mmCIF file of N, CA and C in Angstrom:
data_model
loop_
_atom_site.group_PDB
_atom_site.id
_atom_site.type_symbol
_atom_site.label_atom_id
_atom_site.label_comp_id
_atom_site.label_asym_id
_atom_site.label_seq_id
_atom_site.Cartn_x
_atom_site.Cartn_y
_atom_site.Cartn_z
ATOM 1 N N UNK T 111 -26.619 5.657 -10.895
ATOM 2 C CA UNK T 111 -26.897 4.251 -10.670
ATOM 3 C C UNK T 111 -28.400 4.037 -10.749
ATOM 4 N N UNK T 112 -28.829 3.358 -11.651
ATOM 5 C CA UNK T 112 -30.082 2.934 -11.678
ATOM 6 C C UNK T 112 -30.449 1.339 -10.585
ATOM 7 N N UNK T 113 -31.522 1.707 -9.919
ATOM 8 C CA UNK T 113 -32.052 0.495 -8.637
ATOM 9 C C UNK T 113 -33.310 0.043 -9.169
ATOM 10 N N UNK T 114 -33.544 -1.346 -9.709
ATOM 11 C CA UNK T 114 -35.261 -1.938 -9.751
ATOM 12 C C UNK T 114 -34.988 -3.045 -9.093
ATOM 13 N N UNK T 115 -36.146 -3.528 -8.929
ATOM 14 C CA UNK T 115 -36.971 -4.381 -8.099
ATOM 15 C C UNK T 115 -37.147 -5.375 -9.232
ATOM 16 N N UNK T 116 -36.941 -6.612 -9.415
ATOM 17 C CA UNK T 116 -37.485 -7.239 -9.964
ATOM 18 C C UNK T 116 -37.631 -9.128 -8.950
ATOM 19 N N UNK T 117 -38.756 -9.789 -9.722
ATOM 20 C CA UNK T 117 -39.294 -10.931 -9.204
ATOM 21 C C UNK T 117 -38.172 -12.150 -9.649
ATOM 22 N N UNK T 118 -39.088 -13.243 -9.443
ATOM 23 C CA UNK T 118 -38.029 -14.668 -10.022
ATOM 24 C C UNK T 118 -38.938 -14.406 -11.425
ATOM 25 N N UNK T 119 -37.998 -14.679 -12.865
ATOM 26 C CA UNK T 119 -38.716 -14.511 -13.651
ATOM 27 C C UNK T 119 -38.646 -13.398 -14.680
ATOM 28 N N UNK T 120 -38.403 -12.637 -14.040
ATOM 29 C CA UNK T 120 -38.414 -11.244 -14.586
ATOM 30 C C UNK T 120 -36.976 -10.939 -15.118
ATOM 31 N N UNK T 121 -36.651 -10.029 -15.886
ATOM 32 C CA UNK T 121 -35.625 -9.808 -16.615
ATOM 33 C C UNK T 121 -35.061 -8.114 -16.879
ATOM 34 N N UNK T 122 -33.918 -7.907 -17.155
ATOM 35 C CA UNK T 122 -33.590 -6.703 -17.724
ATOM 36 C C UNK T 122 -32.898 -6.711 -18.888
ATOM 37 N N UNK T 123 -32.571 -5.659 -19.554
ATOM 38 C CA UNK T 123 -31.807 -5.599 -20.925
ATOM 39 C C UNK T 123 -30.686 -4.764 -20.146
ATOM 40 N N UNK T 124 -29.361 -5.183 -20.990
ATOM 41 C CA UNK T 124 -28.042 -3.555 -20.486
ATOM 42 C C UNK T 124 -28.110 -3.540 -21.788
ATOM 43 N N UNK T 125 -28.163 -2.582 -22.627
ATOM 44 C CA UNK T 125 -27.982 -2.240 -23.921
ATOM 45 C C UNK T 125 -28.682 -3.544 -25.034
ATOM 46 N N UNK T 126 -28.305 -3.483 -26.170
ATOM 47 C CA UNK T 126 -29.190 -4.487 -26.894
ATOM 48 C C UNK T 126 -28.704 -6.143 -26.636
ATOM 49 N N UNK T 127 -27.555 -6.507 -26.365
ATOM 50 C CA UNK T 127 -27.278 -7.832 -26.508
ATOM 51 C C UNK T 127 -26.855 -8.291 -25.306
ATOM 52 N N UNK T 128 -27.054 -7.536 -23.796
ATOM 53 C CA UNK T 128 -27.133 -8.128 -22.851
ATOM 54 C C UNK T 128 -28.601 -8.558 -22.222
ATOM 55 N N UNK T 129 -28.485 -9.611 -21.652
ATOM 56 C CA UNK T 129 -29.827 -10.046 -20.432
ATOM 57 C C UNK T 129 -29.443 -10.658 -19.605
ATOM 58 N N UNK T 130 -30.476 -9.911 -18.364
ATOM 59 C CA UNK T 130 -29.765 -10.181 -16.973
ATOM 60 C C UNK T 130 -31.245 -11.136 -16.645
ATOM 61 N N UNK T 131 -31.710 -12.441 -15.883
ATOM 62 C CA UNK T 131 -33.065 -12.875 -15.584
ATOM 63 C C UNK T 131 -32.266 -12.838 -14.194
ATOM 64 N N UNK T 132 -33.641 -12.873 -13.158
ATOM 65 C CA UNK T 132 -33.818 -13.779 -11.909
ATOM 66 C C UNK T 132 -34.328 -14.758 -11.802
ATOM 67 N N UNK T 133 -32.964 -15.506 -11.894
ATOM 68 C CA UNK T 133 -34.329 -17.336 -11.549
ATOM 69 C C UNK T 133 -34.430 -17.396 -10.540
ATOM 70 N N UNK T 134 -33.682 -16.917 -9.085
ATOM 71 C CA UNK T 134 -35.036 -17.573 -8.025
ATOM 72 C C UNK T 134 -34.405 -16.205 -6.981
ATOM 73 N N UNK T 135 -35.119 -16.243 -5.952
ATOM 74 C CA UNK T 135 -34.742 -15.690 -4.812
ATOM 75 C C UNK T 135 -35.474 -16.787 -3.656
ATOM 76 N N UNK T 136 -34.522 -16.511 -2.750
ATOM 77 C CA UNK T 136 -34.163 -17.712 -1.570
ATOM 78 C C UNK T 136 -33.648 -16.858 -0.354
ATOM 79 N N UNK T 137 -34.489 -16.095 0.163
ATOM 80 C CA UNK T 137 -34.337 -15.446 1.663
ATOM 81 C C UNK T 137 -33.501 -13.854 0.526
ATOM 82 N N UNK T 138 -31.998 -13.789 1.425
ATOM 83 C CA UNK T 138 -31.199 -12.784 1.015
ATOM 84 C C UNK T 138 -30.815 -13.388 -0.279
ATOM 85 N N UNK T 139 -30.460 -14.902 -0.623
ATOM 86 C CA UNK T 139 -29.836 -14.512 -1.823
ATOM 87 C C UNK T 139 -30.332 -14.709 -2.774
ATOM 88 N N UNK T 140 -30.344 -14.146 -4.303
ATOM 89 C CA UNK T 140 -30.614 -13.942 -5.431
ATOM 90 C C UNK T 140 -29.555 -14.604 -6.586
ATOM 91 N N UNK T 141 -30.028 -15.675 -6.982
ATOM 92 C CA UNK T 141 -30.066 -16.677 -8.532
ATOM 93 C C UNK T 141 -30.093 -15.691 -9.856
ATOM 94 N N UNK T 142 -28.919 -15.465 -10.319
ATOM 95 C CA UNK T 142 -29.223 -14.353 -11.744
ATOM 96 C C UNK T 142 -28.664 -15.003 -12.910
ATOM 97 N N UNK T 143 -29.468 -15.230 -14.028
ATOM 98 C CA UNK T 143 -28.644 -15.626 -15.615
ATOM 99 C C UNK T 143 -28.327 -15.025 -16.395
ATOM 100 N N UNK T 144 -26.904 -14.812 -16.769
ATOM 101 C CA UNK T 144 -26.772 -13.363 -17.594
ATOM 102 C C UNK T 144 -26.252 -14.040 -18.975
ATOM 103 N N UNK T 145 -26.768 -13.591 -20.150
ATOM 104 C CA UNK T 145 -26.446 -13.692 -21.194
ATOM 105 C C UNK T 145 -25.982 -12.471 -22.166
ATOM 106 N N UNK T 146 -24.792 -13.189 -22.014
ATOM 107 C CA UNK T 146 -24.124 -11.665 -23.317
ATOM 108 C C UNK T 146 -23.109 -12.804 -24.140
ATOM 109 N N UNK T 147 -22.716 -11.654 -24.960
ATOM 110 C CA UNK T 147 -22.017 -11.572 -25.941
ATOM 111 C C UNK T 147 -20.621 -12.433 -25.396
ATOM 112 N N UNK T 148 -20.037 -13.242 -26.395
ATOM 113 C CA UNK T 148 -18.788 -13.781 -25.805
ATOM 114 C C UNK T 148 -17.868 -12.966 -25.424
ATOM 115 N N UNK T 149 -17.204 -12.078 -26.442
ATOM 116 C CA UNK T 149 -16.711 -11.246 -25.929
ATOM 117 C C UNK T 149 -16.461 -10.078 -24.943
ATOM 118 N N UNK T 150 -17.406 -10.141 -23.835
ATOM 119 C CA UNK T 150 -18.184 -9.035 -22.923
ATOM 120 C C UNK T 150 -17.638 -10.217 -21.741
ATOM 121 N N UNK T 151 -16.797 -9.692 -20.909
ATOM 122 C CA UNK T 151 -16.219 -10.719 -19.986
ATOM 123 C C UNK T 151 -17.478 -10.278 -18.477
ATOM 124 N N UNK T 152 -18.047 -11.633 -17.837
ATOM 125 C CA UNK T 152 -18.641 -11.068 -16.816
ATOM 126 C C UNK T 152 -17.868 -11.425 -15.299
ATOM 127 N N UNK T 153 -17.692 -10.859 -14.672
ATOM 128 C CA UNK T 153 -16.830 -11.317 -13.504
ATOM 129 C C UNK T 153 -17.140 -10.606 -12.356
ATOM 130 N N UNK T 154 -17.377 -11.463 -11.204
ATOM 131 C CA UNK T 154 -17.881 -11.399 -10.035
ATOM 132 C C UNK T 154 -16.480 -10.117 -8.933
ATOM 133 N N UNK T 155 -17.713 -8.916 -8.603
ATOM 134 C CA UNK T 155 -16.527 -7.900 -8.282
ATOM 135 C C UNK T 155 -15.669 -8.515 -7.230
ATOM 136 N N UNK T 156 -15.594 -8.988 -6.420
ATOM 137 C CA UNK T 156 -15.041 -9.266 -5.285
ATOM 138 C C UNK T 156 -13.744 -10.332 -5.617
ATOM 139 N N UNK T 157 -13.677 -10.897 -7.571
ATOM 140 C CA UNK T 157 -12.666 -11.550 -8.119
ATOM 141 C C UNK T 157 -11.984 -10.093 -8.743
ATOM 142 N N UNK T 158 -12.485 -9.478 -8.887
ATOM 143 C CA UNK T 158 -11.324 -8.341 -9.846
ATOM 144 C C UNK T 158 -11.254 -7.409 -8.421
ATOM 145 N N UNK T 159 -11.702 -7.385 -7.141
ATOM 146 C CA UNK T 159 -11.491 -6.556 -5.905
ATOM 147 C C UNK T 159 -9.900 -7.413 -5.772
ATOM 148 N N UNK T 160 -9.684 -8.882 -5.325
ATOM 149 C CA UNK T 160 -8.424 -9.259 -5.368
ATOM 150 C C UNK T 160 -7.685 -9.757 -6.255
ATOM 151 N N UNK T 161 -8.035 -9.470 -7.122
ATOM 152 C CA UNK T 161 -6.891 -9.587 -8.740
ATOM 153 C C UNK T 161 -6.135 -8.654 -8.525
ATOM 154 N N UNK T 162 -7.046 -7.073 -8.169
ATOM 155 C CA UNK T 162 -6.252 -5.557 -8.405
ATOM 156 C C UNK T 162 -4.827 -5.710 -6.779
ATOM 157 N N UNK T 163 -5.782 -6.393 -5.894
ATOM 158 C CA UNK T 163 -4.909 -6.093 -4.635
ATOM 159 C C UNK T 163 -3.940 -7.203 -4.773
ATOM 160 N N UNK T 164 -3.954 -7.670 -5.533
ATOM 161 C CA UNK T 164 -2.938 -9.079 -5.769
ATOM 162 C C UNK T 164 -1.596 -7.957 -6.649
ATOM 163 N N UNK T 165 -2.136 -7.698 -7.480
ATOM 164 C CA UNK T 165 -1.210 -7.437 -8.464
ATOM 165 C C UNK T 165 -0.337 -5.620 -7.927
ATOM 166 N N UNK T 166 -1.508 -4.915 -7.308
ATOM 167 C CA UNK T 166 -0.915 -3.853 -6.085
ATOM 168 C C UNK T 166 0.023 -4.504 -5.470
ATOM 169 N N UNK T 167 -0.082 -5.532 -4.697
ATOM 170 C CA UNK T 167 0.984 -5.849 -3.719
ATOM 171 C C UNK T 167 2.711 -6.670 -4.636
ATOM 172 N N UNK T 168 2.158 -7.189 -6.018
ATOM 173 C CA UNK T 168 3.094 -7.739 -6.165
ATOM 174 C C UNK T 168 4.118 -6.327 -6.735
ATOM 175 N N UNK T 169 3.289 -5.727 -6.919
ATOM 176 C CA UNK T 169 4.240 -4.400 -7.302
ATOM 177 C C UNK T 169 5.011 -3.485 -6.473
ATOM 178 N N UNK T 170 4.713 -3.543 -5.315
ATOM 179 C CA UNK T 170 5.298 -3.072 -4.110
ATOM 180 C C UNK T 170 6.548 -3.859 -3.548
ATOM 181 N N UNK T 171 6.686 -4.991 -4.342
ATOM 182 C CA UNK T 171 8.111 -5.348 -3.613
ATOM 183 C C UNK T 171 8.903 -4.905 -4.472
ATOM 184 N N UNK T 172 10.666 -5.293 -3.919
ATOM 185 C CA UNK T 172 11.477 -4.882 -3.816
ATOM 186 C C UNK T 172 11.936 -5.535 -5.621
ATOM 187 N N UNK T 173 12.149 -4.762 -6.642
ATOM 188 C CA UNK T 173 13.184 -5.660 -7.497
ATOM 189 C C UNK T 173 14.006 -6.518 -6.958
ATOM 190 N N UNK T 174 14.562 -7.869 -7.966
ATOM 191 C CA UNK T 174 15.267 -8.925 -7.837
ATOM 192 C C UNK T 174 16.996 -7.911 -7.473
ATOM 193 N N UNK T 175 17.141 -7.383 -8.004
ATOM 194 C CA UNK T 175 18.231 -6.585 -8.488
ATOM 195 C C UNK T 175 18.564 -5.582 -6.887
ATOM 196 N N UNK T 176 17.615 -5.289 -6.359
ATOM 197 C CA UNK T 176 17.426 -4.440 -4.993
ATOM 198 C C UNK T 176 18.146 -5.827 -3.828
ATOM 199 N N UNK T 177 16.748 -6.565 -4.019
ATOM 200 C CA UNK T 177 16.741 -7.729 -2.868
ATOM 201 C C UNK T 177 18.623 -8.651 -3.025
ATOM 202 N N UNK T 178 19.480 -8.362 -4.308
ATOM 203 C CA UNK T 178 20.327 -8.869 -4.205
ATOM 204 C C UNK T 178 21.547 -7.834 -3.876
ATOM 205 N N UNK T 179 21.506 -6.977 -3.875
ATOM 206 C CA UNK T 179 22.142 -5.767 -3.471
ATOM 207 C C UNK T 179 22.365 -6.020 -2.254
ATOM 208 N N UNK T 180 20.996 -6.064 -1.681
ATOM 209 C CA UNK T 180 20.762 -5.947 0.326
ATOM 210 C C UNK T 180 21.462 -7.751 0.667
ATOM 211 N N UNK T 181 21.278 -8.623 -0.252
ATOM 212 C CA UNK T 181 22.080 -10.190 0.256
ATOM 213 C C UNK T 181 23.618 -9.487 0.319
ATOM 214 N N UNK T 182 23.929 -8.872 -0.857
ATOM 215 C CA UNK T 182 25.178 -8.996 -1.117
ATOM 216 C C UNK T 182 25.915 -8.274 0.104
ATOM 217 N N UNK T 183 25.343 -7.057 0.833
ATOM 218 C CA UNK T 183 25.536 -6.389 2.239
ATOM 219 C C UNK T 183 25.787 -7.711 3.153
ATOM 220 N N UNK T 184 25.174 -8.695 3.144
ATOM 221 C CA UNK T 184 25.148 -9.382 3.793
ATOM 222 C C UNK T 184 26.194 -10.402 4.013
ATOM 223 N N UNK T 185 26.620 -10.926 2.622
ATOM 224 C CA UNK T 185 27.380 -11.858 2.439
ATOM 225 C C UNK T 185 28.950 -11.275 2.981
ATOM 226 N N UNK T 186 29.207 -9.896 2.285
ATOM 227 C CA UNK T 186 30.494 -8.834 2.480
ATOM 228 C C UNK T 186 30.593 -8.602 4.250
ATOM 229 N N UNK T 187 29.800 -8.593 4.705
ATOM 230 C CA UNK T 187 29.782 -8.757 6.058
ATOM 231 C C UNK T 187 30.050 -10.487 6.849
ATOM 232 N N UNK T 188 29.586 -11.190 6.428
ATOM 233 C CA UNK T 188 30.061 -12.513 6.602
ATOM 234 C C UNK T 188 31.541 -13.255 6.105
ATOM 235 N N UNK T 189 32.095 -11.608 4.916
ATOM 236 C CA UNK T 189 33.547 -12.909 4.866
ATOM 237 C C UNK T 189 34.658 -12.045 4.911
ATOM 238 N N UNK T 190 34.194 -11.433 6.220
ATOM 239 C CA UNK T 190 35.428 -10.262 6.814
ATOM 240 C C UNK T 190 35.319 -9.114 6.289
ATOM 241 N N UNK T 191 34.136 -8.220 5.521
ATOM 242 C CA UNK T 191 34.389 -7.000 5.628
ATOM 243 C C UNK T 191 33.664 -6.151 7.207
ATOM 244 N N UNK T 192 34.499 -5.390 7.294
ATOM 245 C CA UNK T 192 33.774 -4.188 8.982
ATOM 246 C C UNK T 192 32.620 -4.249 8.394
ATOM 247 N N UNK T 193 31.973 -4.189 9.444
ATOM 248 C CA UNK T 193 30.871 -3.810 9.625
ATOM 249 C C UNK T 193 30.441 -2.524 9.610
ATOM 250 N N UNK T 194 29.354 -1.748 10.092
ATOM 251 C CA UNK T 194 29.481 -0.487 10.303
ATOM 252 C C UNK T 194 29.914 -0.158 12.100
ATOM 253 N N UNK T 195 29.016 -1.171 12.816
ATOM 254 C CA UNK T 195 28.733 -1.392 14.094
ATOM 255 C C UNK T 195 30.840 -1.637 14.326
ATOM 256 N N UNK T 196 31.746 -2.150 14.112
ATOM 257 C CA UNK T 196 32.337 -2.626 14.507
ATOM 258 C C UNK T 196 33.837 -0.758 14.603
ATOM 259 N N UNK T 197 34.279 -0.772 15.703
ATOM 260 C CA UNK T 197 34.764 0.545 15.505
ATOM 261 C C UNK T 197 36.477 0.158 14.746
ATOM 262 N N UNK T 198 36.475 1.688 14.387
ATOM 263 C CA UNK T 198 37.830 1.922 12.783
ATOM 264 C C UNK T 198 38.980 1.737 14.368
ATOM 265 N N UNK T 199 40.437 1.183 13.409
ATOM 266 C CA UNK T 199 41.489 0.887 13.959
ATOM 267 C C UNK T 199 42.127 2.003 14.473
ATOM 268 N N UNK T 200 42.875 2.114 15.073
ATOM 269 C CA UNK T 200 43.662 3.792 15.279
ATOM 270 C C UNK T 200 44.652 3.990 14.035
ATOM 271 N N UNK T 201 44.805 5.098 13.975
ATOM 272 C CA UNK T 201 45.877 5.442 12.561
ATOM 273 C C UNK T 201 47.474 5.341 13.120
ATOM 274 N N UNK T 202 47.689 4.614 11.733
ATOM 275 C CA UNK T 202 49.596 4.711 12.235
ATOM 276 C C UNK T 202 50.144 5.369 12.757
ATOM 277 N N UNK T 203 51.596 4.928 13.368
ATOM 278 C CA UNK T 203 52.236 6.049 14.500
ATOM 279 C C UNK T 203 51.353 6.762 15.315
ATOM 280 N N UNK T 204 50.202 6.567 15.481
ATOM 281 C CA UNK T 204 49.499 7.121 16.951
ATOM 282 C C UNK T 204 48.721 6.262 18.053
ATOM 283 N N UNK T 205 49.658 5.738 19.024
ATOM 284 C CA UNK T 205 48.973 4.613 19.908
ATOM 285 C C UNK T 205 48.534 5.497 21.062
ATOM 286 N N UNK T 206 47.922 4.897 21.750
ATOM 287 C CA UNK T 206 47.283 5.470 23.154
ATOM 288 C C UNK T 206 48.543 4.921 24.033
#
């Protein structure tokens, strides 16, 4: 990682067809104009920090196909099948 110091005014190159200026500084924060290439996307890290955790989390749920599996447990239980919780009948010809 390269660290400089630069003023309001002052400028850097990243390779030949980028430029980074400082137009102002104002206490902590720092005013920067960057000119590149159209194709050279510039984007502020803390937008691609929650793009990645956006798209992490949407991947962590459950398929459509899962989440209807676990309804369908649900529904089969609502129109008279046992449950698990609910105890088995006694077997024929053997009463208490």
């Amino acid at each position: 990682m390269l660290i400089l110091q630069r003023k309001a005014g002052e400028s850097l190159l990243i390779g030949e067809d980028i430029t980074v200026r400082v137009v102002s500084v104002d206490g902590t924060r720092v005013r920067l104009a960057i000119s590149a290439p159209e194709d050279v996307s510039i984007l502020r890290t803390e937008l691609v920090v929650a793009a990645t955790a956006n798209r992490d989390s949407a991947m962590e749920e459950a398929a459509p196909v899962e989440l209807l599996d676990l309804l369908g447990g649900v529904l089969d239980r609502r129109e008279g099948t046992p449950s698990q919780t609910q105890t088995p009948a006694a077997p024929e010809g053997k009463e208490d």
